[in-house]
mmCIF file of C-alpha atoms and ligand atoms in Angstrom:
data_model
loop_
_atom_site.group_PDB
_atom_site.id
_atom_site.type_symbol
_atom_site.label_atom_id
_atom_site.label_comp_id
_atom_site.label_asym_id
_atom_site.label_seq_id
_atom_site.Cartn_x
_atom_site.Cartn_y
_atom_site.Cartn_z
ATOM 1 C CA MET B 101 -8.136 73.515 6.044
ATOM 2 C CA ASN B 102 -6.028 70.582 4.837
ATOM 3 C CA TYR B 103 -4.403 68.721 7.728
ATOM 4 C CA ASN B 104 -2.815 66.071 5.521
ATOM 5 C CA LYS B 105 0.723 67.420 5.422
ATOM 6 C CA LYS B 106 4.080 65.885 4.535
ATOM 7 C CA THR B 107 6.208 64.990 7.498
ATOM 8 C CA VAL B 108 9.886 64.148 8.093
ATOM 9 C CA SER B 109 9.417 60.535 7.074
ATOM 10 C CA ASP B 110 7.989 61.586 3.685
ATOM 11 C CA ILE B 111 11.243 63.198 2.514
ATOM 12 C CA ASP B 112 14.910 62.285 2.323
ATOM 13 C CA VAL B 113 16.886 64.201 4.922
ATOM 14 C CA ALA B 114 20.165 62.252 4.728
ATOM 15 C CA GLY B 115 23.157 64.529 4.252
ATOM 16 C CA LYS B 116 20.871 67.596 4.227
ATOM 17 C CA LYS B 117 20.996 70.707 6.379
ATOM 18 C CA VAL B 118 17.636 70.932 8.108
ATOM 19 C CA LEU B 119 16.283 74.110 9.684
ATOM 20 C CA LEU B 120 14.127 72.826 12.574
ATOM 21 C CA ARG B 121 11.693 75.267 14.199
ATOM 22 C CA CYS B 122 11.187 74.126 17.798
ATOM 23 C CA ASP B 123 9.186 75.539 20.693
ATOM 24 C CA PHE B 124 11.891 76.102 23.302
ATOM 25 C CA ASN B 125 9.911 78.888 24.961
ATOM 26 C CA VAL B 126 10.561 77.430 28.411
ATOM 27 C CA PRO B 127 9.560 78.941 31.750
ATOM 28 C CA GLN B 128 12.522 80.426 33.634
ATOM 29 C CA ASP B 129 13.237 81.541 37.172
ATOM 30 C CA LYS B 130 12.865 85.348 37.172
ATOM 31 C CA GLU B 131 15.946 85.883 39.347
ATOM 32 C CA THR B 132 18.446 83.315 38.126
ATOM 33 C CA GLY B 133 17.158 82.590 34.603
ATOM 34 C CA ALA B 134 17.307 78.834 35.370
ATOM 35 C CA ILE B 135 14.910 76.660 33.329
ATOM 36 C CA THR B 136 12.092 75.658 35.707
ATOM 37 C CA ASP B 137 10.381 73.139 33.403
ATOM 38 C CA ASP B 138 12.040 71.481 30.386
ATOM 39 C CA LYS B 139 8.915 69.695 29.088
ATOM 40 C CA ARG B 140 9.029 71.631 25.814
ATOM 41 C CA ILE B 141 12.663 70.689 25.203
ATOM 42 C CA ARG B 142 11.874 67.021 25.906
ATOM 43 C CA ALA B 143 8.899 67.217 23.552
ATOM 44 C CA ALA B 144 11.239 68.136 20.679
ATOM 45 C CA LEU B 145 13.560 65.154 21.238
ATOM 46 C CA PRO B 146 11.766 62.549 19.038
ATOM 47 C CA THR B 147 12.016 64.708 15.912
ATOM 48 C CA ILE B 148 15.594 65.773 16.690
ATOM 49 C CA ARG B 149 16.647 62.168 17.274
ATOM 50 C CA TYR B 150 14.908 61.045 14.081
ATOM 51 C CA LEU B 151 16.735 63.694 12.037
ATOM 52 C CA LEU B 152 20.141 62.945 13.580
ATOM 53 C CA GLU B 153 19.700 59.187 13.176
ATOM 54 C CA HIS B 154 18.806 59.768 9.537
ATOM 55 C CA ASN B 155 22.036 61.704 9.027
ATOM 56 C CA ALA B 156 20.668 65.197 8.793
ATOM 57 C CA ALA B 157 22.646 68.214 10.037
ATOM 58 C CA VAL B 158 20.159 69.924 12.334
ATOM 59 C CA ILE B 159 19.988 73.712 12.686
ATOM 60 C CA ALA B 160 17.458 74.160 15.503
ATOM 61 C CA CYS B 161 15.818 77.511 16.196
ATOM 62 C CA SER B 162 13.196 78.927 18.565
ATOM 63 C CA HIS B 163 11.959 82.056 20.253
ATOM 64 C CA LEU B 164 12.106 82.631 24.001
ATOM 65 C CA GLY B 165 9.943 85.216 25.750
ATOM 66 C CA LYS B 166 9.110 88.587 24.252
ATOM 67 C CA PRO B 167 12.293 90.546 23.527
ATOM 68 C CA LYS B 168 10.468 92.396 20.709
ATOM 69 C CA GLY B 169 13.420 92.751 18.374
ATOM 70 C CA GLU B 170 15.892 93.760 21.078
ATOM 71 C CA TRP B 171 18.966 91.854 22.134
ATOM 72 C CA LYS B 172 18.179 90.942 25.764
ATOM 73 C CA GLU B 173 20.880 88.923 27.483
ATOM 74 C CA LYS B 174 18.319 87.452 29.951
ATOM 75 C CA LEU B 175 16.471 85.826 27.056
ATOM 76 C CA THR B 176 19.440 84.113 25.435
ATOM 77 C CA LEU B 177 18.861 80.510 24.354
ATOM 78 C CA ALA B 178 22.303 79.500 25.676
ATOM 79 C CA PRO B 179 20.824 77.693 28.738
ATOM 80 C CA VAL B 180 18.458 75.813 26.405
ATOM 81 C CA ALA B 181 21.431 74.655 24.299
ATOM 82 C CA GLU B 182 23.038 73.355 27.472
ATOM 83 C CA ARG B 183 19.905 71.494 28.628
ATOM 84 C CA LEU B 184 19.291 70.084 25.148
ATOM 85 C CA SER B 185 22.863 68.839 25.067
ATOM 86 C CA ALA B 186 22.394 67.093 28.437
ATOM 87 C CA LEU B 187 19.141 65.464 27.284
ATOM 88 C CA LEU B 188 20.587 64.319 23.951
ATOM 89 C CA GLU B 189 23.905 63.332 25.517
ATOM 90 C CA ARG B 190 25.790 64.973 22.695
ATOM 91 C CA GLU B 191 27.261 68.343 21.823
ATOM 92 C CA VAL B 192 24.871 71.120 20.803
ATOM 93 C CA ILE B 193 26.807 73.853 19.013
ATOM 94 C CA PHE B 194 25.449 77.288 19.972
ATOM 95 C CA ALA B 195 25.488 80.214 17.537
ATOM 96 C CA LYS B 196 25.879 83.623 19.144
ATOM 97 C CA ASP B 197 23.658 85.208 16.508
ATOM 98 C CA ILE B 198 20.700 84.196 14.324
ATOM 99 C CA ILE B 199 21.534 84.913 10.699
ATOM 100 C CA GLY B 200 24.867 86.669 11.357
ATOM 101 C CA PRO B 201 28.444 85.555 10.689
ATOM 102 C CA ASP B 202 28.625 83.141 13.648
ATOM 103 C CA ALA B 203 25.441 81.278 12.627
ATOM 104 C CA GLN B 204 26.490 81.282 8.975
ATOM 105 C CA SER B 205 29.956 79.852 9.563
ATOM 106 C CA LYS B 206 28.746 77.274 12.091
ATOM 107 C CA ALA B 207 25.893 76.187 9.799
ATOM 108 C CA ALA B 208 28.284 75.908 6.845
ATOM 109 C CA ALA B 209 30.644 73.683 8.855
ATOM 110 C CA LEU B 210 27.872 71.528 10.403
ATOM 111 C CA GLN B 211 28.197 67.842 9.526
ATOM 112 C CA PRO B 212 25.447 65.184 9.150
ATOM 113 C CA GLY B 213 24.576 63.846 12.614
ATOM 114 C CA GLN B 214 25.496 67.144 14.289
ATOM 115 C CA ILE B 215 23.129 69.688 15.842
ATOM 116 C CA MET B 216 23.410 73.412 16.443
ATOM 117 C CA LEU B 217 21.025 75.971 17.956
ATOM 118 C CA LEU B 218 20.605 79.556 16.753
ATOM 119 C CA GLU B 219 20.179 82.453 19.193
ATOM 120 C CA ASN B 220 16.648 83.633 20.129
ATOM 121 C CA LEU B 221 14.767 84.355 16.871
ATOM 122 C CA ARG B 222 12.830 87.233 18.411
ATOM 123 C CA PHE B 223 16.042 89.200 19.014
ATOM 124 C CA ASP B 224 15.539 90.152 15.360
ATOM 125 C CA ILE B 225 12.514 92.324 14.613
ATOM 126 C CA GLY B 226 12.180 90.500 11.274
ATOM 127 C CA GLU B 227 10.935 87.347 13.016
ATOM 128 C CA GLU B 228 7.575 88.605 14.295
ATOM 129 C CA LYS B 229 7.174 90.973 11.341
ATOM 130 C CA ASN B 230 7.599 87.973 9.021
ATOM 131 C CA SER B 231 10.125 89.965 7.038
ATOM 132 C CA PRO B 232 10.949 88.223 3.736
ATOM 133 C CA GLU B 233 14.632 89.218 4.074
ATOM 134 C CA PHE B 234 14.905 87.615 7.509
ATOM 135 C CA ALA B 235 13.005 84.507 6.358
ATOM 136 C CA LYS B 236 15.267 84.206 3.288
ATOM 137 C CA ALA B 237 18.414 84.575 5.415
ATOM 138 C CA LEU B 238 17.174 81.802 7.741
ATOM 139 C CA ALA B 239 16.357 79.622 4.730
ATOM 140 C CA ASP B 240 19.838 80.234 3.275
ATOM 141 C CA LEU B 241 21.347 78.391 6.254
ATOM 142 C CA ALA B 242 19.608 75.123 5.271
ATOM 143 C CA GLU B 243 18.172 72.953 2.494
ATOM 144 C CA VAL B 244 15.001 71.686 4.162
ATOM 145 C CA TYR B 245 12.590 73.248 6.686
ATOM 146 C CA VAL B 246 10.943 71.156 9.405
ATOM 147 C CA SER B 247 8.337 72.779 11.623
ATOM 148 C CA ASP B 248 7.711 71.218 15.018
ATOM 149 C CA ALA B 249 6.598 74.174 17.149
ATOM 150 C CA PHE B 250 2.843 73.598 17.403
ATOM 151 C CA GLY B 251 2.544 76.351 20.034
ATOM 152 C CA THR B 252 3.320 78.969 17.365
ATOM 153 C CA VAL B 253 1.569 77.626 14.230
ATOM 154 C CA HIS B 254 -1.222 80.188 14.641
ATOM 155 C CA ARG B 255 1.339 82.965 14.110
ATOM 156 C CA ALA B 256 2.611 83.951 10.668
ATOM 157 C CA HIS B 257 6.195 84.716 11.646
ATOM 158 C CA ALA B 258 9.367 84.353 9.561
ATOM 159 C CA SER B 259 10.434 81.075 11.176
ATOM 160 C CA THR B 260 6.927 79.589 11.443
ATOM 161 C CA ALA B 261 5.595 80.394 7.978
ATOM 162 C CA GLY B 262 7.707 82.860 5.942
ATOM 163 C CA VAL B 263 10.679 80.532 5.569
ATOM 164 C CA ALA B 264 8.519 77.889 3.843
ATOM 165 C CA ALA B 265 8.470 80.095 0.726
ATOM 166 C CA TYR B 266 12.162 79.320 0.186
ATOM 167 C CA LEU B 267 12.589 75.682 1.266
ATOM 168 C CA PRO B 268 10.754 72.354 0.986
ATOM 169 C CA ALA B 269 8.637 72.431 4.168
ATOM 170 C CA VAL B 270 7.369 69.482 6.233
ATOM 171 C CA SER B 271 6.127 68.873 9.763
ATOM 172 C CA GLY B 272 8.005 67.251 12.599
ATOM 173 C CA MET B 273 6.486 64.513 14.731
ATOM 174 C CA LEU B 274 4.853 66.804 17.290
ATOM 175 C CA ILE B 275 2.891 68.772 14.712
ATOM 176 C CA GLN B 276 2.109 65.585 12.805
ATOM 177 C CA LYS B 277 0.491 64.124 15.930
ATOM 178 C CA GLU B 278 -1.504 67.293 16.607
ATOM 179 C CA LEU B 279 -2.775 67.319 13.015
ATOM 180 C CA GLU B 280 -3.646 63.638 13.007
ATOM 181 C CA ILE B 281 -5.533 63.672 16.300
ATOM 182 C CA MET B 282 -7.097 67.142 16.415
ATOM 183 C CA GLY B 283 -7.603 67.380 12.666
ATOM 184 C CA GLY B 284 -9.075 63.877 12.685
ATOM 185 C CA ALA B 285 -11.434 64.740 15.538
ATOM 186 C CA LEU B 286 -12.743 67.811 13.742
ATOM 187 C CA GLU B 287 -13.001 66.304 10.280
ATOM 188 C CA HIS B 288 -14.354 62.854 10.971
ATOM 189 C CA PRO B 289 -14.965 62.467 14.705
ATOM 190 C CA LYS B 290 -16.003 59.159 16.159
ATOM 191 C CA ARG B 291 -19.529 59.963 17.319
ATOM 192 C CA PRO B 292 -21.109 61.010 19.559
ATOM 193 C CA PHE B 293 -18.733 63.988 19.500
ATOM 194 C CA VAL B 294 -18.846 65.924 22.776
ATOM 195 C CA ALA B 295 -17.153 69.295 23.322
ATOM 196 C CA VAL B 296 -16.542 70.501 26.870
ATOM 197 C CA LEU B 297 -15.858 74.223 27.191
ATOM 198 C CA GLY B 298 -15.019 76.214 30.290
ATOM 199 C CA GLY B 299 -12.664 78.912 31.494
ATOM 200 C CA ALA B 300 -13.215 82.523 32.278
ATOM 201 C CA LYS B 301 -14.500 84.250 29.182
ATOM 202 C CA VAL B 302 -17.177 83.663 26.559
ATOM 203 C CA SER B 303 -15.446 86.218 24.339
ATOM 204 C CA ASP B 304 -12.292 84.051 24.132
ATOM 205 C CA LYS B 305 -14.316 81.089 22.893
ATOM 206 C CA ILE B 306 -16.974 82.668 20.697
ATOM 207 C CA ASN B 307 -15.528 81.279 17.482
ATOM 208 C CA VAL B 308 -14.900 77.887 19.079
ATOM 209 C CA ILE B 309 -18.531 77.566 20.167
ATOM 210 C CA ASN B 310 -19.731 78.693 16.779
ATOM 211 C CA ASN B 311 -17.521 76.229 14.892
ATOM 212 C CA LEU B 312 -18.254 73.307 17.236
ATOM 213 C CA LEU B 313 -22.002 73.899 16.973
ATOM 214 C CA GLU B 314 -21.591 72.795 13.354
ATOM 215 C CA LYS B 315 -19.698 69.634 14.270
ATOM 216 C CA ALA B 316 -20.471 68.373 17.776
ATOM 217 C CA ASP B 317 -23.445 66.336 19.016
ATOM 218 C CA THR B 318 -23.256 67.724 22.552
ATOM 219 C CA ILE B 319 -21.661 70.892 23.927
ATOM 220 C CA ILE B 320 -21.083 71.172 27.661
ATOM 221 C CA ILE B 321 -20.443 74.655 29.009
ATOM 222 C CA GLY B 322 -19.016 75.180 32.512
ATOM 223 C CA GLY B 323 -16.591 77.574 34.189
ATOM 224 C CA GLY B 324 -17.017 81.324 34.468
ATOM 225 C CA MET B 325 -18.312 81.567 30.895
ATOM 226 C CA ALA B 326 -21.444 79.562 31.790
ATOM 227 C CA TYR B 327 -22.968 82.449 33.776
ATOM 228 C CA THR B 328 -23.403 84.649 30.706
ATOM 229 C CA PHE B 329 -25.466 81.770 29.246
ATOM 230 C CA ILE B 330 -27.438 81.414 32.494
ATOM 231 C CA LYS B 331 -28.160 85.158 32.376
ATOM 232 C CA ALA B 332 -29.342 84.716 28.769
ATOM 233 C CA GLN B 333 -31.802 82.121 30.058
ATOM 234 C CA GLY B 334 -33.175 84.588 32.599
ATOM 235 C CA GLY B 335 -31.296 83.314 35.670
ATOM 236 C CA SER B 336 -30.021 85.436 38.570
ATOM 237 C CA ILE B 337 -26.261 85.059 38.711
ATOM 238 C CA GLY B 338 -25.316 87.330 41.656
ATOM 239 C CA THR B 339 -21.785 88.683 41.257
ATOM 240 C CA SER B 340 -20.634 85.826 38.984
ATOM 241 C CA LEU B 341 -18.521 86.571 35.924
ATOM 242 C CA LEU B 342 -20.752 88.224 33.328
ATOM 243 C CA GLU B 343 -19.980 89.560 29.886
ATOM 244 C CA ALA B 344 -23.018 91.772 29.488
ATOM 245 C CA ASP B 345 -22.244 92.475 25.830
ATOM 246 C CA LYS B 346 -22.236 88.739 25.089
ATOM 247 C CA VAL B 347 -25.659 87.875 26.555
ATOM 248 C CA GLU B 348 -27.320 88.342 23.181
ATOM 249 C CA TYR B 349 -24.685 86.155 21.550
ATOM 250 C CA ALA B 350 -25.259 83.469 24.195
ATOM 251 C CA ARG B 351 -28.970 83.608 23.402
ATOM 252 C CA GLU B 352 -28.224 83.155 19.698
ATOM 253 C CA MET B 353 -25.993 80.168 20.434
ATOM 254 C CA LEU B 354 -28.736 78.574 22.539
ATOM 255 C CA SER B 355 -31.188 78.945 19.621
ATOM 256 C CA LYS B 356 -28.629 77.742 17.086
ATOM 257 C CA ALA B 357 -28.011 74.632 19.195
ATOM 258 C CA ALA B 358 -31.742 73.957 19.443
ATOM 259 C CA ALA B 359 -32.201 74.475 15.700
ATOM 260 C CA ARG B 360 -29.351 72.104 14.823
ATOM 261 C CA GLY B 361 -30.349 69.470 17.370
ATOM 262 C CA VAL B 362 -27.112 69.916 19.318
ATOM 263 C CA GLN B 363 -27.532 69.189 23.006
ATOM 264 C CA LEU B 364 -26.168 72.196 24.934
ATOM 265 C CA LEU B 365 -25.693 71.517 28.644
ATOM 266 C CA LEU B 366 -25.255 74.205 31.296
ATOM 267 C CA PRO B 367 -24.672 73.857 35.048
ATOM 268 C CA THR B 368 -27.821 73.436 37.127
ATOM 269 C CA ASP B 369 -26.107 73.828 40.486
ATOM 270 C CA THR B 370 -23.151 75.969 41.412
ATOM 271 C CA ILE B 371 -20.591 76.184 44.186
ATOM 272 C CA ALA B 372 -20.748 79.865 45.065
ATOM 273 C CA ALA B 373 -18.804 82.096 47.456
ATOM 274 C CA LYS B 374 -19.021 85.621 48.845
ATOM 275 C CA GLU B 375 -15.565 86.583 47.619
ATOM 276 C CA PHE B 376 -13.065 85.424 45.034
ATOM 277 C CA SER B 377 -10.544 83.915 47.408
ATOM 278 C CA ARG B 378 -8.853 80.665 48.290
ATOM 279 C CA ASP B 379 -10.364 80.721 51.783
ATOM 280 C CA ALA B 380 -13.909 81.712 50.791
ATOM 281 C CA GLU B 381 -16.609 79.424 52.182
ATOM 282 C CA PRO B 382 -18.140 77.257 49.425
ATOM 283 C CA VAL B 383 -21.949 77.123 49.322
ATOM 284 C CA CYS B 384 -24.003 75.011 46.906
ATOM 285 C CA VAL B 385 -26.860 76.918 45.235
ATOM 286 C CA SER B 386 -29.077 76.646 42.168
ATOM 287 C CA THR B 387 -27.330 78.191 39.150
ATOM 288 C CA MET B 388 -30.538 79.980 38.164
ATOM 289 C CA ALA B 389 -30.826 81.618 41.610
ATOM 290 C CA ILE B 390 -27.399 82.611 42.865
ATOM 291 C CA PRO B 391 -27.780 85.011 45.831
ATOM 292 C CA ASP B 392 -27.077 88.679 44.968
ATOM 293 C CA ASP B 393 -23.936 88.824 47.125
ATOM 294 C CA MET B 394 -22.399 85.583 45.800
ATOM 295 C CA MET B 395 -20.426 84.494 42.743
ATOM 296 C CA GLY B 396 -20.320 81.119 41.025
ATOM 297 C CA MET B 397 -16.875 79.555 41.484
ATOM 298 C CA ASP B 398 -17.406 75.942 40.359
ATOM 299 C CA ILE B 399 -20.050 73.539 39.066
ATOM 300 C CA GLY B 400 -22.048 71.744 41.784
ATOM 301 C CA PRO B 401 -22.380 67.988 42.449
ATOM 302 C CA ASP B 402 -25.581 67.483 40.401
ATOM 303 C CA THR B 403 -23.912 69.182 37.445
ATOM 304 C CA GLN B 404 -20.755 67.103 37.888
ATOM 305 C CA LYS B 405 -22.921 63.999 37.664
ATOM 306 C CA ALA B 406 -24.887 65.213 34.658
ATOM 307 C CA PHE B 407 -21.741 66.276 32.782
ATOM 308 C CA ALA B 408 -20.027 62.952 33.587
ATOM 309 C CA GLU B 409 -23.067 61.067 32.263
ATOM 310 C CA ALA B 410 -23.066 63.175 29.109
ATOM 311 C CA VAL B 411 -19.532 62.093 28.225
ATOM 312 C CA GLN B 412 -20.174 58.404 28.944
ATOM 313 C CA GLY B 413 -20.544 56.598 25.654
ATOM 314 C CA ALA B 414 -18.993 59.454 23.681
ATOM 315 C CA GLY B 415 -16.755 58.547 20.735
ATOM 316 C CA THR B 416 -14.686 61.715 20.806
ATOM 317 C CA ILE B 417 -14.375 64.351 23.528
ATOM 318 C CA VAL B 418 -12.596 67.678 23.147
ATOM 319 C CA TRP B 419 -12.076 69.744 26.296
ATOM 320 C CA ASN B 420 -10.890 73.317 26.602
ATOM 321 C CA GLY B 421 -11.155 75.394 29.800
ATOM 322 C CA PRO B 422 -11.608 74.439 33.467
ATOM 323 C CA MET B 423 -15.061 74.002 35.054
ATOM 324 C CA GLY B 424 -14.283 76.352 37.934
ATOM 325 C CA VAL B 425 -11.563 78.228 39.751
ATOM 326 C CA PHE B 426 -9.498 75.055 40.010
ATOM 327 C CA GLU B 427 -6.458 76.933 41.330
ATOM 328 C CA PHE B 428 -8.286 77.135 44.703
ATOM 329 C CA PRO B 429 -8.687 73.586 46.119
ATOM 330 C CA ALA B 430 -12.187 74.300 47.494
ATOM 331 C CA PHE B 431 -13.342 75.075 43.936
ATOM 332 C CA ALA B 432 -11.429 72.408 42.013
ATOM 333 C CA GLU B 433 -13.916 69.550 42.440
ATOM 334 C CA GLY B 434 -15.849 70.253 39.233
ATOM 335 C CA THR B 435 -12.711 70.317 37.102
ATOM 336 C CA LYS B 436 -11.451 67.197 38.865
ATOM 337 C CA ALA B 437 -14.745 65.373 38.233
ATOM 338 C CA MET B 438 -14.628 66.347 34.552
ATOM 339 C CA ALA B 439 -11.017 65.155 34.239
ATOM 340 C CA ARG B 440 -11.991 61.841 35.860
ATOM 341 C CA ALA B 441 -15.034 61.485 33.581
ATOM 342 C CA LEU B 442 -12.858 61.999 30.510
ATOM 343 C CA ALA B 443 -10.233 59.567 31.796
ATOM 344 C CA GLU B 444 -12.907 56.893 32.373
ATOM 345 C CA SER B 445 -14.966 57.530 29.233
ATOM 346 C CA GLY B 446 -13.217 55.148 26.846
ATOM 347 C CA ALA B 447 -13.529 57.853 24.178
ATOM 348 C CA ILE B 448 -10.789 59.522 22.151
ATOM 349 C CA THR B 449 -10.032 62.372 24.544
ATOM 350 C CA ILE B 450 -8.319 65.576 23.515
ATOM 351 C CA ILE B 451 -7.356 68.399 25.831
ATOM 352 C CA GLY B 452 -6.741 71.705 24.130
ATOM 353 C CA GLY B 453 -3.703 73.051 25.947
ATOM 354 C CA GLY B 454 -3.517 75.923 28.399
ATOM 355 C CA ASP B 455 -5.310 75.773 31.747
ATOM 356 C CA SER B 456 -7.254 72.569 31.154
ATOM 357 C CA ALA B 457 -4.012 70.761 30.275
ATOM 358 C CA ALA B 458 -2.434 72.128 33.456
ATOM 359 C CA ALA B 459 -5.502 71.025 35.453
ATOM 360 C CA VAL B 460 -5.441 67.477 34.070
ATOM 361 C CA GLU B 461 -1.715 67.190 34.759
ATOM 362 C CA GLN B 462 -1.993 68.694 38.223
ATOM 363 C CA LEU B 463 -4.882 66.384 39.098
ATOM 364 C CA GLY B 464 -2.986 63.294 37.911
ATOM 365 C CA PHE B 465 -5.128 62.196 34.939
ATOM 366 C CA ALA B 466 -2.706 63.087 32.133
ATOM 367 C CA ASP B 467 -1.720 59.496 31.299
ATOM 368 C CA LYS B 468 -5.373 58.501 30.768
ATOM 369 C CA ILE B 469 -5.975 61.134 28.096
ATOM 370 C CA THR B 470 -5.444 60.330 24.401
ATOM 371 C CA HIS B 471 -3.858 63.651 23.531
ATOM 372 C CA ILE B 472 -2.951 66.806 25.420
ATOM 373 C CA SER B 473 -2.208 69.536 22.918
ATOM 374 C CA THR B 474 1.136 71.300 23.246
ATOM 375 C CA GLY B 475 -0.274 74.654 22.149
ATOM 376 C CA GLY B 476 -2.871 76.691 24.063
ATOM 377 C CA GLY B 477 -3.595 79.527 21.621
ATOM 378 C CA ALA B 478 -2.853 77.321 18.625
ATOM 379 C CA SER B 479 -5.261 74.593 19.729
ATOM 380 C CA LEU B 480 -8.023 77.145 20.345
ATOM 381 C CA GLU B 481 -7.589 78.511 16.816
ATOM 382 C CA PHE B 482 -7.576 74.917 15.576
ATOM 383 C CA LEU B 483 -10.946 74.365 17.280
ATOM 384 C CA GLU B 484 -12.192 77.608 15.750
ATOM 385 C CA GLY B 485 -11.607 76.023 12.351
ATOM 386 C CA LYS B 486 -9.225 78.844 11.403
ATOM 387 C CA GLU B 487 -6.461 78.385 8.887
ATOM 388 C CA LEU B 488 -3.178 78.103 10.799
ATOM 389 C CA PRO B 489 -0.365 79.821 8.839
ATOM 390 C CA GLY B 490 2.297 77.468 10.241
ATOM 391 C CA VAL B 491 0.338 74.452 8.967
ATOM 392 C CA ALA B 492 -0.954 75.889 5.698
ATOM 393 C CA CYS B 493 2.656 76.623 4.583
ATOM 394 C CA LEU B 494 3.706 72.944 4.777
ATOM 395 C CA MET B 495 3.676 70.706 1.687
ATOM 396 C CA ASP B 496 0.507 68.664 1.166
ATOM 397 C CA LYS B 497 0.816 64.883 1.075
HETATM 398 P P1 LIG K 1924 -9.320 80.314 30.239
HETATM 399 O O1 LIG K 1924 -7.897 80.850 30.189
HETATM 400 O O2 LIG K 1924 -10.316 81.161 29.544
HETATM 401 O O3 LIG K 1924 -9.385 78.852 29.886
HETATM 402 O O4 LIG K 1924 -9.742 80.448 31.740
HETATM 403 C C1 LIG K 1924 -9.107 79.775 32.772
HETATM 404 C C2 LIG K 1924 -9.400 80.489 34.033
HETATM 405 O O5 LIG K 1924 -10.797 80.549 34.234
HETATM 406 C C3 LIG K 1924 -8.810 79.801 35.246
HETATM 407 O O6 LIG K 1924 -7.809 80.610 35.782
HETATM 408 C C4 LIG K 1924 -10.016 79.661 36.183
HETATM 409 O O7 LIG K 1924 -9.710 80.008 37.513
HETATM 410 C C5 LIG K 1924 -11.007 80.649 35.610
HETATM 411 N N1 LIG K 1924 -12.396 80.315 35.983
HETATM 412 C C6 LIG K 1924 -13.034 79.157 35.782
HETATM 413 N N2 LIG K 1924 -14.266 79.198 36.315
HETATM 414 C C7 LIG K 1924 -14.412 80.419 36.857
HETATM 415 C C8 LIG K 1924 -15.465 81.064 37.563
HETATM 416 N N3 LIG K 1924 -16.624 80.437 37.807
HETATM 417 N N4 LIG K 1924 -15.263 82.328 37.975
HETATM 418 C C9 LIG K 1924 -14.098 82.949 37.726
HETATM 419 N N5 LIG K 1924 -13.069 82.398 37.067
HETATM 420 C C10 LIG K 1924 -13.218 81.149 36.638
#
């Protein structure tokens, strides 16, 4: 996979109409529809400002939620246009349709230095189906395509990939940063390269483990997924999360690591509890001998120490998935210790979106991390080494 892609500063955008794919899929209040967190809108501002300052006419577009090709008033992007306008301190023209007469006339009249936003792309079934007609109609609104929605680059939709068949296609600054840092870490990591994996399921991360076994020097496995590995080593895991059909796979990964000389670390002690609840009493036990009526909820103090030592002196650390049920304070210590160890490591630290990003932010370590990916699913597929359609479609440098 080539990560060396042209970006906005590699082309001339002055006087051009630019179709800019953003990720404005913001969380909303279920009752009122109010935007509850505008981080994703703020994240798009650098590229938008760059384009406007360089005299482009910006036609922004995004999806919101899952309307599945139906026109759902609750999922209109109108509130996003309003918030974007407030953040930019300038007018954001809102089109009441996507490729219809309103969008077409407003796009035609749009002047350099002006910005408009199209209605929710997923109101049209052609978006997720990557219909060539829909992609062509989107492309016809503009002269250049800029992709800055990293959260959707693993999807081959009309606005994330299809449209690039009809327009010169480059990345915005958000995607450029993701490619530089994550692509750089995977292609030529500063060594030792340590991967920290956690979260609930082995099955979600099978391809990540497999790919990283080829690249990393050390792999640390915590969280619920660790217990399938402990089972594979002959441990008793009580009622901990187990994917029985993945025990054999875990065994294979343990042998592959040994054969390749990759250090694979698993928890040696566990904070267990009798039930999966916020108020459950935490008890520290050996991971290999969890009592029959208990489940592992977090890594124990010895493991925290061992994992923290393993990342000391690392050149690059990639982390995806919490070390325990961090949503319950009594079982958040392992994830907190890992976040602190990354923050203090001095390494290039990369957090692959989703729950681990939320954990690092919630625990207050976000500003000590080199890069927190803006895409959960996309960053996982990145770590799997998969070709991302929304990146592959951009012009090579
Ligand atoms: P993932 O989306 O796969 O990264 O998983 C994140 C989820 O894994 C979080 O909601 C955690 O609460 C959960 N998790 C982490 N460790 C455990 C564990 N030991 N048992 C059950 N769930 C866990």
